[in-house]
Amino acid sequence: LCDPFEQSLVVVRTSSIPNSGEGLFARVPLPEDTIVSYYNGIRIPQSRVDNREWEENSNTITLEEEDEDEDEKGTSIDVPPPYDKTTSYCASLGHKVNHTFDEARQNCIYSHCDHPRFGPIRCI
């Protein structure tokens, strides 16, 4: 079930970045500091993310740096194959944002939010 809020603001299309697959694009002009998409998926320990190949982390984002009650390094949100395709999963679309580490080219930020359906997650 797609999120109607996201559907009103963004659309998934083929990315113009070579070898990037799908990307997330604005449907309408977006004012600064507007939440446009949510990043939800499966919660996994950060140690699992750290111990696997980089390619397996293409749709993974840190939710919590450290778990308060454990000696664990924290929790991440993962959207693993085949759920990285919108034909399999579209309840949130944040995993479709193509991120760059080049600060001059960044046009969005990731933040924490409390989603009414998913609870604590990340948003864009």
Coordinates of N, CA and C in Angstrom, one line a residue:
L1 N 0.9 -1.2 0.0 CA 0.0 0.0 0.0 C 0.9 1.2 0.0
C2 N 0.8 2.0 -1.0 CA 1.6 3.3 -1.2 C 1.1 4.3 -0.2
D3 N 2.0 5.2 0.3 CA 1.7 6.3 1.2 C 1.1 7.4 0.3
P4 N -0.1 7.8 0.6 CA -0.7 8.9 -0.2 C 0.0 10.2 0.0
F5 N 0.6 10.5 1.1 CA 1.3 11.7 1.3 C 2.5 11.8 0.4
E6 N 3.3 10.7 0.3 CA 4.4 10.6 -0.6 C 4.0 10.7 -2.0
Q7 N 2.9 10.0 -2.4 CA 2.4 10.0 -3.7 C 2.1 11.4 -4.2
S8 N 1.6 12.3 -3.3 CA 1.3 13.6 -3.7 C 2.5 14.5 -4.0
L9 N 3.6 14.1 -3.5 CA 4.8 15.0 -3.6 C 5.9 14.5 -4.4
V10 N 6.1 13.2 -4.5 CA 7.2 12.6 -5.2 C 6.8 11.4 -6.1
V11 N 7.7 11.1 -7.1 CA 7.4 10.0 -8.0 C 8.8 9.3 -8.2
V12 N 8.7 8.0 -8.4 CA 9.9 7.1 -8.7 C 10.0 7.0 -10.2
R13 N 11.2 7.4 -10.7 CA 11.5 7.2 -12.1 C 12.9 6.7 -12.3
T14 N 13.3 6.4 -13.5 CA 14.7 6.0 -13.8 C 15.6 7.2 -13.5
S15 N 16.6 6.9 -12.8 CA 17.6 8.0 -12.4 C 18.4 8.4 -13.6
S16 N 18.7 9.7 -13.6 CA 19.6 10.2 -14.7 C 21.1 10.0 -14.3
I17 N 21.4 9.5 -13.1 CA 22.7 9.1 -12.7 C 23.0 7.7 -13.2
P18 N 24.1 7.6 -14.0 CA 24.4 6.3 -14.6 C 24.5 5.2 -13.6
N19 N 24.0 4.0 -13.9 CA 24.0 2.8 -13.0 C 23.3 3.0 -11.7
S20 N 22.4 3.9 -11.6 CA 21.7 4.1 -10.3 C 20.4 3.5 -10.2
G21 N 19.8 3.0 -11.3 CA 18.5 2.4 -11.2 C 17.4 3.5 -11.1
E22 N 16.5 3.3 -10.1 CA 15.4 4.2 -9.9 C 15.9 5.3 -8.9
G23 N 15.2 6.5 -9.1 CA 15.4 7.6 -8.2 C 14.1 8.2 -7.8
L24 N 14.2 9.1 -6.9 CA 13.0 9.8 -6.4 C 13.0 11.2 -6.9
F25 N 11.9 11.7 -7.5 CA 11.8 13.0 -8.1 C 10.6 13.7 -7.5
A26 N 10.7 15.1 -7.4 CA 9.6 15.9 -7.0 C 8.5 16.0 -8.0
R27 N 7.3 15.8 -7.6 CA 6.1 16.0 -8.5 C 5.8 17.5 -8.6
V28 N 6.0 18.2 -7.5 CA 5.6 19.6 -7.4 C 6.8 20.4 -6.8
P29 N 6.8 21.8 -7.0 CA 7.8 22.5 -6.3 C 7.7 22.3 -4.8
L30 N 8.9 22.1 -4.2 CA 8.9 21.8 -2.7 C 9.6 22.9 -1.9
P31 N 8.9 23.5 -1.0 CA 9.5 24.5 -0.1 C 10.6 23.8 0.7
E32 N 11.6 24.6 1.1 CA 12.7 24.1 1.9 C 12.1 23.6 3.3
D33 N 12.8 22.6 3.8 CA 12.4 22.0 5.1 C 11.0 21.3 5.1
T34 N 10.7 20.8 3.9 CA 9.4 20.0 3.8 C 9.7 18.5 3.8
I35 N 9.1 17.7 4.6 CA 9.2 16.3 4.6 C 8.5 15.8 3.3
V36 N 9.2 15.1 2.5 CA 8.7 14.6 1.2 C 8.6 13.1 1.1
S37 N 9.4 12.4 1.9 CA 9.4 10.9 1.8 C 9.8 10.3 3.1
Y38 N 9.5 9.0 3.3 CA 9.8 8.3 4.5 C 10.7 7.1 4.2
Y39 N 11.6 6.7 5.1 CA 12.5 5.6 4.9 C 12.2 4.6 5.9
N40 N 11.4 3.6 5.5 CA 11.1 2.4 6.4 C 11.6 1.1 5.8
G41 N 11.7 0.1 6.6 CA 12.1 -1.2 6.1 C 12.3 -2.1 7.3
I42 N 13.1 -3.1 7.2 CA 13.4 -4.1 8.2 C 14.5 -3.5 9.2
R43 N 14.2 -3.6 10.5 CA 15.3 -3.2 11.5 C 16.3 -4.3 11.6
I44 N 17.6 -3.9 11.5 CA 18.6 -4.9 11.7 C 19.7 -4.2 12.5
P45 N 20.5 -5.0 13.2 CA 21.6 -4.5 14.0 C 22.7 -3.8 13.2
Q46 N 23.2 -2.7 13.6 CA 24.3 -2.0 12.9 C 25.5 -2.9 12.7
S47 N 25.7 -3.8 13.6 CA 26.9 -4.7 13.5 C 26.7 -5.6 12.3
R48 N 25.5 -6.0 11.9 CA 25.2 -6.8 10.7 C 25.6 -6.0 9.5
V49 N 25.2 -4.7 9.5 CA 25.5 -3.9 8.4 C 27.0 -3.7 8.2
D50 N 27.7 -3.5 9.3 CA 29.1 -3.3 9.3 C 29.9 -4.6 8.8
N51 N 29.3 -5.8 9.0 CA 30.0 -7.0 8.7 C 29.6 -7.6 7.4
R52 N 28.9 -6.9 6.5 CA 28.6 -7.4 5.2 C 29.2 -6.5 4.1
E53 N 29.2 -7.0 2.9 CA 29.8 -6.3 1.8 C 29.0 -5.0 1.6
W54 N 29.8 -4.0 1.1 CA 29.2 -2.6 0.9 C 28.0 -2.7 -0.1
E55 N 28.1 -3.5 -1.1 CA 27.0 -3.6 -2.1 C 25.7 -4.1 -1.4
E56 N 25.7 -4.8 -0.3 CA 24.5 -5.2 0.3 C 23.9 -4.1 1.2
N57 N 24.5 -3.0 1.3 CA 24.0 -1.9 2.1 C 23.5 -0.7 1.3
S58 N 23.2 -0.9 0.0 CA 22.8 0.2 -0.8 C 21.5 0.8 -0.4
N59 N 20.6 0.0 0.3 CA 19.3 0.5 0.7 C 19.2 0.4 2.3
T60 N 20.3 0.8 2.9 CA 20.4 0.8 4.4 C 20.7 2.1 5.0
I61 N 20.0 2.5 6.1 CA 20.3 3.8 6.7 C 20.3 3.6 8.2
T62 N 21.1 4.3 8.9 CA 21.2 4.2 10.4 C 20.0 4.9 11.0
L63 N 19.3 4.1 11.9 CA 18.2 4.7 12.6 C 18.7 5.2 14.0
E64 N 19.4 4.4 14.7 CA 19.9 4.8 16.0 C 21.4 4.5 16.1
E65 N 22.2 5.4 16.5 CA 23.7 5.2 16.6 C 24.0 4.1 17.6
E66 N 23.3 4.1 18.8 CA 23.6 3.1 19.8 C 22.3 2.7 20.4
D67 N 22.1 1.4 20.7 CA 20.9 1.0 21.5 C 21.2 1.2 23.0
E68 N 20.2 1.8 23.6 CA 20.4 2.2 25.0 C 20.5 1.1 26.0
D69 N 19.8 0.0 25.7 CA 19.7 -1.1 26.7 C 20.7 -2.3 26.4
E70 N 21.5 -2.2 25.4 CA 22.4 -3.3 25.0 C 23.8 -2.8 24.7
D71 N 24.7 -3.7 24.5 CA 26.0 -3.4 24.1 C 26.1 -3.3 22.5
E72 N 25.0 -3.3 21.9 CA 24.9 -3.2 20.4 C 25.3 -1.9 19.9
K73 N 25.8 -1.8 18.7 CA 26.3 -0.5 18.1 C 25.1 0.3 17.6
G74 N 23.9 -0.2 17.5 CA 22.8 0.6 17.0 C 21.9 -0.2 16.1
T75 N 20.9 0.5 15.5 CA 19.9 -0.2 14.7 C 19.9 0.5 13.3
S76 N 19.8 -0.2 12.3 CA 19.7 0.3 10.9 C 18.3 -0.1 10.3
I77 N 17.9 0.6 9.3 CA 16.7 0.2 8.5 C 17.2 -0.3 7.2
D78 N 16.8 -1.4 6.8 CA 17.2 -2.1 5.5 C 16.0 -2.4 4.6
V79 N 16.2 -2.1 3.3 CA 15.2 -2.5 2.3 C 15.9 -3.4 1.4
P80 N 16.0 -4.7 1.7 CA 16.8 -5.7 0.9 C 16.1 -6.1 -0.3
P81 N 16.8 -6.7 -1.3 CA 16.2 -7.3 -2.5 C 15.3 -8.4 -2.0
P82 N 14.2 -8.6 -2.7 CA 13.6 -7.9 -3.8 C 12.8 -6.7 -3.5
Y83 N 12.8 -6.3 -2.2 CA 11.9 -5.2 -1.8 C 12.4 -3.8 -2.1
D84 N 13.6 -3.8 -2.7 CA 14.2 -2.5 -3.1 C 13.5 -2.0 -4.4
K85 N 12.7 -2.9 -5.0 CA 11.9 -2.5 -6.2 C 10.5 -2.1 -5.8
T86 N 10.0 -1.0 -6.4 CA 8.7 -0.5 -6.1 C 7.5 -1.5 -6.5
T87 N 7.8 -2.5 -7.3 CA 6.9 -3.5 -7.7 C 6.7 -4.5 -6.5
S88 N 7.6 -4.5 -5.6 CA 7.5 -5.4 -4.4 C 7.2 -4.7 -3.1
Y89 N 7.7 -3.4 -3.0 CA 7.5 -2.6 -1.8 C 7.4 -1.1 -2.1
C90 N 6.3 -0.5 -1.7 CA 6.1 0.9 -2.0 C 5.5 1.7 -0.8
A91 N 5.5 1.0 0.4 CA 4.9 1.7 1.6 C 5.6 2.9 2.0
S92 N 6.9 3.0 1.7 CA 7.7 4.2 1.8 C 8.7 4.2 0.7
L93 N 9.1 5.4 0.3 CA 10.0 5.5 -0.9 C 11.4 6.1 -0.6
G94 N 11.7 6.4 0.6 CA 13.0 7.0 1.0 C 14.2 6.3 0.5
H95 N 14.1 4.9 0.3 CA 15.2 4.2 -0.2 C 15.5 4.4 -1.7
K96 N 14.6 5.2 -2.3 CA 14.8 5.5 -3.7 C 15.6 6.8 -3.9
V97 N 15.9 7.5 -2.9 CA 16.7 8.7 -3.0 C 18.2 8.4 -3.3
N98 N 18.7 8.9 -4.4 CA 20.1 8.7 -4.7 C 21.0 9.8 -4.0
H99 N 21.7 9.3 -3.0 CA 22.5 10.2 -2.1 C 23.8 10.4 -2.7
T100 N 24.3 11.7 -2.5 CA 25.7 12.0 -2.9 C 26.4 12.5 -1.6
F101 N 27.7 12.2 -1.6 CA 28.5 12.7 -0.5 C 29.1 14.1 -0.8
D102 N 28.9 14.5 -2.0 CA 29.4 15.8 -2.5 C 28.4 16.9 -2.0
E103 N 28.8 17.6 -0.9 CA 27.9 18.6 -0.2 C 27.4 19.6 -1.2
A104 N 28.2 20.0 -2.2 CA 27.7 21.0 -3.1 C 26.6 20.6 -4.0
R105 N 26.4 19.2 -4.1 CA 25.3 18.7 -5.0 C 24.1 18.2 -4.2
Q106 N 24.2 18.2 -2.9 CA 23.1 17.6 -2.0 C 21.9 18.6 -2.1
N107 N 20.7 18.0 -2.3 CA 19.5 18.8 -2.3 C 18.5 18.3 -1.3
C108 N 18.9 17.5 -0.4 CA 18.0 17.0 0.7 C 18.8 16.6 1.9
I109 N 18.1 16.4 3.0 CA 18.7 15.9 4.2 C 17.8 14.7 4.8
Y110 N 18.5 13.8 5.5 CA 17.8 12.8 6.2 C 17.6 13.2 7.6
S111 N 16.4 13.0 8.2 CA 16.1 13.4 9.5 C 15.3 12.2 10.2
H112 N 15.2 12.3 11.5 CA 14.4 11.4 12.3 C 13.0 11.9 12.3
C113 N 12.0 10.9 12.3 CA 10.6 11.3 12.5 C 9.8 10.2 13.2
D114 N 8.7 10.5 13.6 CA 7.8 9.5 14.2 C 6.6 9.3 13.3
H115 N 6.6 8.3 12.5 CA 5.6 8.1 11.5 C 4.3 7.5 12.2
P116 N 3.1 7.9 11.8 CA 1.9 7.3 12.5 C 1.7 5.8 12.2
R117 N 2.2 5.3 11.2 CA 2.1 3.9 10.9 C 3.3 3.0 11.3
F118 N 4.5 3.6 11.0 CA 5.8 2.8 11.2 C 6.5 3.1 12.5
G119 N 6.1 4.2 13.2 CA 6.8 4.6 14.4 C 8.1 5.3 14.1
P120 N 9.2 5.2 14.9 CA 10.4 5.9 14.7 C 11.1 5.4 13.4
I121 N 11.3 6.3 12.4 CA 12.0 6.0 11.2 C 12.7 7.2 10.8
R122 N 13.3 7.2 9.6 CA 13.9 8.4 9.0 C 13.0 9.0 7.9
C123 N 13.2 10.2 7.7 CA 12.5 10.9 6.6 C 13.4 11.8 5.8
I124 N 13.0 12.2 4.6 CA 13.8 13.0 3.8 C 13.0 14.3 3.6

